[in-house]
Short mmCIF file of C-alpha atoms and ligand atoms in Angstrom, two decimals:
data_model
loop_
_atom_site.label_atom_id
_atom_site.label_comp_id
_atom_site.label_asym_id
_atom_site.label_seq_id
_atom_site.Cartn_x
_atom_site.Cartn_y
_atom_site.Cartn_z
CA UNK A 1 9.02 -12.02 3.21
CA UNK A 2 10.91 -13.69 0.39
CA UNK A 3 13.01 -11.22 -1.55
CA UNK A 4 14.96 -11.58 -4.71
CA UNK A 5 18.42 -13.00 -4.51
CA UNK A 6 21.07 -10.38 -4.76
CA UNK A 7 23.04 -8.31 -2.33
CA UNK A 8 23.31 -10.32 0.89
CA UNK A 9 24.30 -7.12 2.68
CA UNK A 10 21.10 -5.30 1.71
CA UNK A 11 20.15 -4.64 5.32
CA UNK A 12 23.39 -2.67 5.71
CA UNK A 13 22.60 -0.38 2.79
CA UNK A 14 22.99 3.34 3.41
CA UNK A 15 19.34 4.36 4.01
CA UNK A 16 19.15 7.73 2.28
CA UNK A 17 21.30 6.76 -0.67
CA UNK A 18 19.72 6.47 -4.08
CA UNK A 19 20.39 3.02 -5.43
CA UNK A 20 20.79 1.40 -8.83
CA UNK A 21 18.83 -1.77 -8.09
CA UNK A 22 15.56 -0.66 -9.60
CA UNK A 23 13.60 2.40 -10.53
CA UNK A 24 10.98 1.16 -8.08
CA UNK A 25 13.39 1.93 -5.23
CA UNK A 26 12.67 5.63 -5.87
CA UNK A 27 9.96 7.53 -4.06
CA UNK A 28 7.05 9.53 -5.44
CA UNK A 29 7.96 12.51 -7.61
CA UNK A 30 6.77 15.99 -6.51
CA UNK A 31 4.17 16.31 -9.29
CA UNK A 32 2.49 13.01 -8.42
CA UNK A 33 2.71 13.79 -4.71
CA UNK A 34 1.09 17.21 -5.16
CA UNK A 35 -1.80 15.70 -7.09
CA UNK A 36 -2.31 13.07 -4.38
CA UNK A 37 -2.41 15.81 -1.78
CA UNK A 38 -4.95 17.77 -3.78
CA UNK A 39 -7.03 14.64 -4.22
CA UNK A 40 -7.00 14.21 -0.47
CA UNK A 41 -9.39 17.09 0.24
CA UNK A 42 -12.85 15.96 1.13
CA UNK A 43 -15.18 13.34 -0.26
CA UNK A 44 -15.50 12.12 -3.82
CA UNK A 45 -17.41 9.24 -5.39
CA UNK A 46 -15.74 5.83 -4.98
CA UNK A 47 -14.73 3.04 -7.39
CA UNK A 48 -13.46 5.32 -10.13
CA UNK A 49 -16.54 7.44 -10.69
CA UNK A 50 -14.64 10.52 -9.53
CA UNK A 51 -13.24 13.59 -11.32
CA UNK A 52 -9.60 12.55 -10.83
CA UNK A 53 -10.08 9.23 -12.56
CA UNK A 54 -11.98 10.93 -15.37
CA UNK A 55 -9.24 13.54 -15.79
CA UNK A 56 -6.41 11.00 -15.71
CA UNK A 57 -8.10 8.87 -18.38
CA UNK A 58 -8.70 11.99 -20.49
CA UNK A 59 -5.00 12.92 -20.23
CA UNK A 60 -4.10 9.43 -21.45
CA UNK A 61 -6.51 9.81 -24.39
CA UNK A 62 -4.92 13.19 -25.20
CA UNK A 63 -1.41 11.82 -25.03
CA UNK A 64 -2.20 8.89 -27.31
CA UNK A 65 -4.40 11.08 -29.53
CA UNK A 66 -7.17 8.50 -29.70
CA UNK A 67 -10.34 7.38 -27.98
CA UNK A 68 -8.91 4.54 -25.90
CA UNK A 69 -10.44 2.84 -22.85
CA UNK A 70 -8.40 3.27 -19.67
CA UNK A 71 -8.34 1.30 -16.38
CA UNK A 72 -6.16 1.87 -13.33
CA UNK A 73 -4.81 -1.13 -11.43
CA UNK A 74 -2.37 -1.56 -8.56
CA UNK A 75 0.64 -3.06 -10.29
CA UNK A 76 2.24 -4.30 -13.46
CA UNK A 77 1.68 -7.99 -12.87
CA UNK A 78 -2.05 -7.39 -12.65
CA UNK A 79 -2.03 -5.06 -15.65
CA UNK A 80 -0.17 -7.54 -17.86
CA UNK A 81 -2.04 -10.63 -16.72
CA UNK A 82 -5.49 -9.13 -16.98
CA UNK A 83 -4.74 -7.50 -20.32
CA UNK A 84 -3.49 -10.82 -21.72
CA UNK A 85 -6.47 -12.65 -20.23
CA UNK A 86 -8.76 -10.28 -22.11
CA UNK A 87 -7.10 -11.33 -25.39
CA UNK A 88 -6.96 -15.08 -24.85
CA UNK A 89 -9.07 -18.12 -24.14
CA UNK A 90 -7.65 -20.85 -21.90
CA UNK A 91 -6.50 -22.92 -24.90
CA UNK A 92 -4.57 -20.04 -26.47
CA UNK A 93 -0.92 -19.08 -26.13
CA UNK A 94 1.00 -15.83 -25.78
CA UNK A 95 4.35 -15.36 -27.48
CA UNK A 96 6.95 -13.31 -25.64
CA UNK A 97 10.71 -13.00 -25.20
CA UNK A 98 12.32 -15.53 -22.88
CA UNK A 99 13.38 -12.68 -20.56
CA UNK A 100 9.95 -11.05 -20.55
CA UNK A 101 8.55 -10.02 -17.18
CA UNK A 102 5.33 -11.91 -17.95
CA UNK A 103 7.39 -15.10 -18.22
CA UNK A 104 10.08 -14.64 -15.59
CA UNK A 105 8.66 -12.31 -12.93
CA UNK A 106 4.92 -12.77 -12.60
CA UNK A 107 4.71 -16.10 -10.82
CA UNK A 108 2.46 -17.56 -13.51
CA UNK A 109 -0.14 -14.80 -13.16
CA UNK A 110 -0.75 -14.48 -16.93
CA UNK A 111 -1.55 -18.21 -17.08
CA UNK A 112 -3.56 -18.05 -13.85
CA UNK A 113 -5.78 -15.13 -14.81
CA UNK A 114 -6.45 -16.55 -18.25
CA UNK A 115 -7.26 -19.97 -16.81
CA UNK A 116 -4.41 -21.75 -18.52
CA UNK A 117 -3.28 -19.75 -21.55
CA UNK A 118 0.28 -20.92 -22.17
CA UNK A 119 3.21 -18.54 -22.45
CA UNK A 120 5.52 -19.51 -25.33
CA UNK A 121 8.95 -17.92 -25.20
CA UNK A 122 11.33 -17.03 -27.99
CA UNK A 123 14.99 -16.06 -27.88
CA UNK A 124 16.07 -12.82 -29.51
CA UNK A 125 19.00 -10.43 -29.53
CA UNK A 126 18.90 -7.48 -27.13
CA UNK A 127 15.86 -8.76 -25.29
CA UNK A 128 13.62 -8.31 -28.31
CA UNK A 129 11.08 -10.51 -30.06
CA UNK A 130 11.53 -10.40 -33.83
CA UNK A 131 8.88 -10.77 -36.51
CA UNK A 132 10.74 -13.86 -37.78
CA UNK A 133 10.71 -15.50 -34.35
CA UNK A 134 6.96 -14.97 -34.07
CA UNK A 135 6.46 -16.44 -37.51
CA UNK A 136 8.54 -19.51 -36.59
CA UNK A 137 6.55 -20.20 -33.41
CA UNK A 138 3.22 -19.75 -35.14
CA UNK A 139 4.15 -21.97 -38.08
CA UNK A 140 5.85 -24.64 -35.98
CA UNK A 141 2.50 -26.34 -35.41
CA UNK A 142 -1.04 -25.83 -36.54
CA UNK A 143 -2.65 -28.95 -35.15
CA UNK A 144 -5.18 -29.16 -32.38
CA UNK A 145 -2.65 -30.50 -29.87
CA UNK A 146 -0.72 -27.25 -29.70
CA UNK A 147 -1.95 -24.21 -27.69
CA UNK A 148 -3.17 -21.86 -30.40
CA UNK A 149 -1.07 -18.68 -30.59
CA UNK A 150 -3.33 -15.70 -30.04
CA UNK A 151 -1.24 -12.86 -28.63
CA UNK A 152 2.23 -11.37 -28.66
CA UNK A 153 3.55 -9.59 -25.59
CA UNK A 154 6.27 -6.98 -26.19
CA UNK A 155 8.12 -5.17 -23.41
CA UNK A 156 8.87 -1.51 -24.14
CA UNK A 157 11.53 -0.63 -22.99
CA UNK A 158 12.77 -4.23 -22.77
CA UNK A 159 14.04 -6.08 -19.73
CA UNK A 160 17.61 -5.42 -20.88
CA UNK A 161 17.14 -1.70 -21.42
CA UNK A 162 16.74 -1.66 -25.18
CA UNK A 163 13.80 -0.26 -27.15
CA UNK A 164 11.69 -1.45 -30.08
CA UNK A 165 11.52 1.04 -32.94
CA UNK A 166 8.17 1.75 -34.61
CA UNK A 167 9.42 -0.20 -37.64
CA UNK A 168 10.25 -3.26 -35.56
CA UNK A 169 6.79 -3.21 -33.96
CA UNK A 170 5.13 -2.78 -37.33
CA UNK A 171 7.05 -5.75 -38.73
CA UNK A 172 5.72 -7.85 -35.84
CA UNK A 173 2.25 -6.42 -36.48
CA UNK A 174 2.32 -7.56 -40.06
CA UNK A 175 3.05 -11.15 -38.96
CA UNK A 176 0.43 -10.79 -36.23
CA UNK A 177 -2.22 -9.67 -38.70
CA UNK A 178 -1.55 -12.51 -41.08
CA UNK A 179 -2.03 -15.07 -38.28
CA UNK A 180 -4.83 -13.43 -36.31
CA UNK A 181 -2.68 -12.48 -33.31
CA UNK A 182 -3.23 -9.47 -31.05
CA UNK A 183 -0.43 -7.37 -29.54
CA UNK A 184 -0.14 -6.50 -25.86
CA UNK A 185 2.64 -4.17 -24.73
CA UNK A 186 4.21 -4.29 -21.27
CA UNK A 187 5.07 -0.62 -20.90
CA UNK A 188 6.40 -0.60 -17.35
CA UNK A 189 9.04 1.76 -18.79
CA UNK A 190 7.08 3.04 -21.76
CA UNK A 191 7.97 6.69 -21.03
CA UNK A 192 11.69 5.85 -21.15
CA UNK A 193 11.17 4.31 -24.58
CA UNK A 194 9.17 7.28 -25.87
CA UNK A 195 11.86 9.81 -24.97
CA UNK A 196 14.64 7.52 -26.10
CA UNK A 197 13.08 7.11 -29.54
CA UNK A 198 11.88 10.71 -29.78
CA UNK A 199 8.50 9.59 -31.08
CA UNK A 200 4.88 10.38 -30.31
CA UNK A 201 3.31 7.75 -28.04
CA UNK A 202 0.85 6.80 -30.79
CA UNK A 203 3.67 5.94 -33.21
CA UNK A 204 4.85 3.00 -31.13
CA UNK A 205 1.43 1.85 -29.96
CA UNK A 206 -1.84 1.88 -31.90
CA UNK A 207 -0.27 3.16 -35.11
CA UNK A 208 2.08 0.17 -34.96
CA UNK A 209 -0.60 -2.39 -34.15
CA UNK A 210 -0.60 -2.47 -30.34
CA UNK A 211 -4.08 -3.46 -29.12
CA UNK A 212 -3.52 -2.95 -25.41
CA UNK A 213 -0.79 -1.18 -23.48
CA UNK A 214 0.08 -1.61 -19.82
CA UNK A 215 1.40 1.85 -19.07
CA UNK A 216 3.78 2.06 -16.14
CA UNK A 217 3.26 4.69 -13.47
CA UNK A 218 5.20 3.23 -10.55
CA UNK A 219 8.68 3.29 -12.05
CA UNK A 220 8.00 6.63 -13.70
CA UNK A 221 7.37 8.44 -10.40
CA UNK A 222 4.01 7.42 -8.95
CA UNK A 223 3.72 5.56 -5.66
CA UNK A 224 1.40 2.83 -6.88
CA UNK A 225 -0.36 2.02 -10.06
CA UNK A 226 -0.34 1.20 -13.73
CA UNK A 227 -2.86 2.04 -16.42
CA UNK A 228 -4.30 -0.52 -18.81
CA UNK A 229 -4.98 1.25 -22.09
CA UNK A 230 -7.14 -0.48 -24.70
CA UNK A 231 -6.70 0.94 -28.19
CA UNK A 232 -9.07 -1.67 -29.52
CA UNK A 233 -11.96 -0.62 -27.30
CA UNK A 234 -13.98 -3.75 -28.03
CA UNK A 235 -11.37 -5.73 -26.08
CA UNK A 236 -12.18 -3.63 -23.01
CA UNK A 237 -15.68 -5.03 -22.74
CA UNK A 238 -16.20 -6.45 -19.26
CA UNK A 239 -12.60 -5.60 -18.29
CA UNK A 240 -14.04 -3.82 -15.26
CA UNK A 241 -15.38 -7.17 -14.05
CA UNK A 242 -11.96 -8.76 -14.53
CA UNK A 243 -10.42 -5.99 -12.41
CA UNK A 244 -12.99 -6.37 -9.67
CA UNK A 245 -12.78 -10.17 -9.52
CA UNK A 246 -9.00 -10.13 -9.29
CA UNK A 247 -8.98 -7.61 -6.47
CA UNK A 248 -7.79 -4.76 -8.67
CA UNK A 249 -10.72 -2.39 -8.35
CA UNK A 250 -9.60 0.26 -5.87
CA UNK A 251 -12.49 1.71 -3.92
CA UNK A 252 -10.61 4.95 -3.30
CA UNK A 253 -9.62 4.95 -6.96
CA UNK A 254 -8.61 8.60 -6.87
CA UNK A 255 -5.38 7.65 -5.10
CA UNK A 256 -4.44 5.50 -8.08
CA UNK A 257 -5.56 8.02 -10.68
CA UNK A 258 -4.60 11.41 -9.20
CA UNK A 259 -0.85 10.71 -9.48
CA UNK A 260 -1.40 10.18 -13.20
CA UNK A 261 -2.89 13.65 -13.46
CA UNK A 262 0.24 15.00 -11.76
CA UNK A 263 2.50 13.01 -14.08
CA UNK A 264 0.66 13.75 -17.30
CA UNK A 265 -0.85 17.22 -17.15
CA UNK A 266 2.33 19.11 -17.92
CA UNK A 267 4.75 16.47 -19.08
CA UNK A 268 6.37 15.33 -15.81
CA UNK A 269 6.21 11.72 -17.03
CA UNK A 270 8.47 12.58 -19.96
CA UNK A 271 10.76 14.82 -17.90
CA UNK A 272 11.19 12.01 -15.37
CA UNK A 273 12.02 9.52 -18.10
CA UNK A 274 14.36 11.91 -19.90
CA UNK A 275 16.24 12.47 -16.66
CA UNK A 276 16.47 8.76 -15.81
CA UNK A 277 17.73 7.99 -19.32
CA UNK A 278 20.31 10.80 -19.09
CA UNK A 279 21.63 9.45 -15.78
CA UNK A 280 21.95 6.00 -17.34
CA UNK A 281 23.82 7.55 -20.26
CA UNK A 282 26.22 9.24 -17.82
CA UNK A 283 26.72 5.93 -16.02
CA UNK A 284 27.27 4.11 -19.28
CA UNK A 285 29.88 6.57 -20.43
CA UNK A 286 31.68 6.40 -17.06
CA UNK A 287 31.67 2.61 -17.10
CA UNK A 288 32.84 2.63 -20.70
CA UNK A 289 35.96 4.52 -19.66
CA UNK A 290 36.95 1.84 -17.15
CA UNK A 291 39.31 -0.59 -18.83
CA UNK A 292 38.20 -4.20 -18.68
CA UNK A 293 34.50 -3.55 -18.05
CA UNK A 294 32.10 -4.72 -20.67
CA UNK A 295 28.75 -3.09 -21.39
CA UNK A 296 26.39 -5.93 -22.27
CA UNK A 297 23.54 -4.33 -24.22
CA UNK A 298 23.09 -1.10 -26.13
CA UNK A 299 21.91 1.41 -23.51
CA UNK A 300 18.74 2.89 -24.94
CA UNK A 301 16.67 3.67 -21.84
CA UNK A 302 17.38 3.96 -18.11
CA UNK A 303 19.31 0.75 -17.52
CA UNK A 304 22.95 -0.15 -18.03
CA UNK A 305 24.05 -3.78 -17.97
CA UNK A 306 27.74 -4.32 -17.30
CA UNK A 307 30.05 -7.18 -16.55
CA UNK A 308 31.80 -6.28 -13.31
CA UNK A 309 34.31 -8.68 -11.69
CA UNK A 310 32.74 -10.68 -8.88
CA UNK A 311 35.13 -9.41 -6.22
CA UNK A 312 34.28 -5.83 -7.10
CA UNK A 313 30.55 -6.60 -6.96
CA UNK A 314 31.04 -8.07 -3.51
CA UNK A 315 32.98 -4.98 -2.36
CA UNK A 316 30.35 -2.61 -3.73
CA UNK A 317 27.62 -4.57 -1.99
CA UNK A 318 29.57 -4.43 1.27
CA UNK A 319 29.81 -0.68 0.88
CA UNK A 320 26.03 -0.54 0.78
CA UNK A 321 25.36 -0.24 -2.95
CA UNK A 322 22.34 -2.17 -4.12
CA UNK A 323 21.99 -3.56 -7.64
CA UNK A 324 20.90 -6.83 -9.17
CA UNK A 325 23.06 -9.39 -10.91
CA UNK A 326 20.46 -11.90 -12.05
CA UNK A 327 18.39 -10.01 -14.60
CA UNK A 328 19.02 -10.45 -18.27
CA UNK A 329 21.81 -12.88 -19.08
CA UNK A 330 24.05 -12.27 -16.11
CA UNK A 331 26.05 -9.16 -15.51
CA UNK A 332 25.03 -6.30 -13.26
CA UNK A 333 21.91 -4.31 -13.95
CA UNK A 334 22.26 -0.67 -12.99
CA UNK A 335 18.94 1.13 -13.17
CA UNK A 336 18.42 4.87 -12.94
CA UNK A 337 15.26 6.58 -11.73
CA UNK A 338 13.61 10.00 -11.92
CA UNK A 339 15.54 11.10 -8.83
CA UNK A 340 18.99 9.66 -9.57
CA UNK A 341 21.51 12.50 -9.45
CA UNK A 342 24.80 13.08 -11.26
CA UNK A 343 26.42 12.86 -7.84
CA UNK A 344 24.95 9.39 -7.30
CA UNK A 345 26.34 8.23 -10.62
CA UNK A 346 29.75 9.78 -10.00
CA UNK A 347 29.92 8.40 -6.46
CA UNK A 348 29.12 4.91 -7.71
CA UNK A 349 31.73 5.16 -10.46
CA UNK A 350 34.37 6.42 -8.03
CA UNK A 351 33.66 3.64 -5.59
CA UNK A 352 33.72 1.05 -8.36
CA UNK A 353 37.11 2.30 -9.53
CA UNK A 354 38.41 2.13 -5.98
CA UNK A 355 37.50 -1.55 -5.62
CA UNK A 356 38.71 -2.77 -9.00
C1 PLP B 1 8.52 -3.63 -12.90
C2 PLP B 1 8.01 -4.27 -14.10
C3 PLP B 1 6.67 -4.63 -14.22
C4 PLP B 1 5.66 -4.43 -13.10
O1 PLP B 1 5.92 -5.25 -12.01
P1 PLP B 1 5.05 -5.23 -10.68
O2 PLP B 1 6.03 -5.53 -9.61
O3 PLP B 1 4.02 -6.28 -10.82
O4 PLP B 1 4.43 -3.87 -10.57
C5 PLP B 1 6.23 -5.16 -15.42
N1 PLP B 1 7.06 -5.33 -16.44
C6 PLP B 1 8.37 -5.01 -16.38
C7 PLP B 1 9.25 -5.20 -17.56
C8 PLP B 1 8.89 -4.48 -15.19
O5 PLP B 1 10.18 -4.16 -15.12
#
């Protein structure tokens, strides 16, 4: 199976060690696991007409304090692509940051599932789309030969570990409104953004103009699954058909939805994110004390990007540490998860110092 380029020594990695490559290297958190186990007792109705799916969707409505429509799918690529497809016709375009997952990491799925909607990228500091950049792309052309801009995709937290404030999203919303654009949010790490900003989930979603959110469960502590949350419920019409046709309707849906109950019912999702962010902060401060290392972006969530000399990267890889060097604009991406420990961070820092 083709894997991402990166550590050529990956097969030699220490098996039980927690790694900094991605938060999807982590396992399932105890709360999600317990809910799965509870859901695994006896028969329930299939295809999402079960109490777990109902309860998980209700928790999401409670958390966002609104009557949204909720769907559970297997992964983020499906969530993003199908959500965007529900906003766009084939002749439309979606504006996103040039580093956005929908552009760089989904193998053309947003275009595929919308039958040709074009992704238009913009540059922007700290991995963020700005209101001005959106305005420029929309105003660049208005003739029939250009794919008509219809949606904006924002990643929260971004691919480089920064977060959009409510004000920044609202500024984008105001441009969106004036040009008839809808806003989709890729929230693979939405929880990390919520705790980083110290806001209510509604403040950075529907109260700031987000029409549909792809809420990440996998990186937060579930085993599988993301939720597609429509704040504009009209957009959810026939979304169930889209899910089914694309192979995203789980027949034993409770195994996608029960982990959400575990994550959401008493705040585990926020505890997990708070912890991951705190471990990244510890890592950032340790790296910051090493002379000659440069931190590349403001650390606002659970990722730290640092410029580490190539020879040191090679040595760390040989010692079995896994982390990526190709995400963002170069540099090493060090990602913390719900289960990263202070010891992991300190061990990594010590080993880094020893190879510099
Ligand atoms: C991980 C991730 C996703 C989801 O990716 P899948 O592998 O399809 O589940 C989406 N957006 C961002 C920014 C991510 O980091």
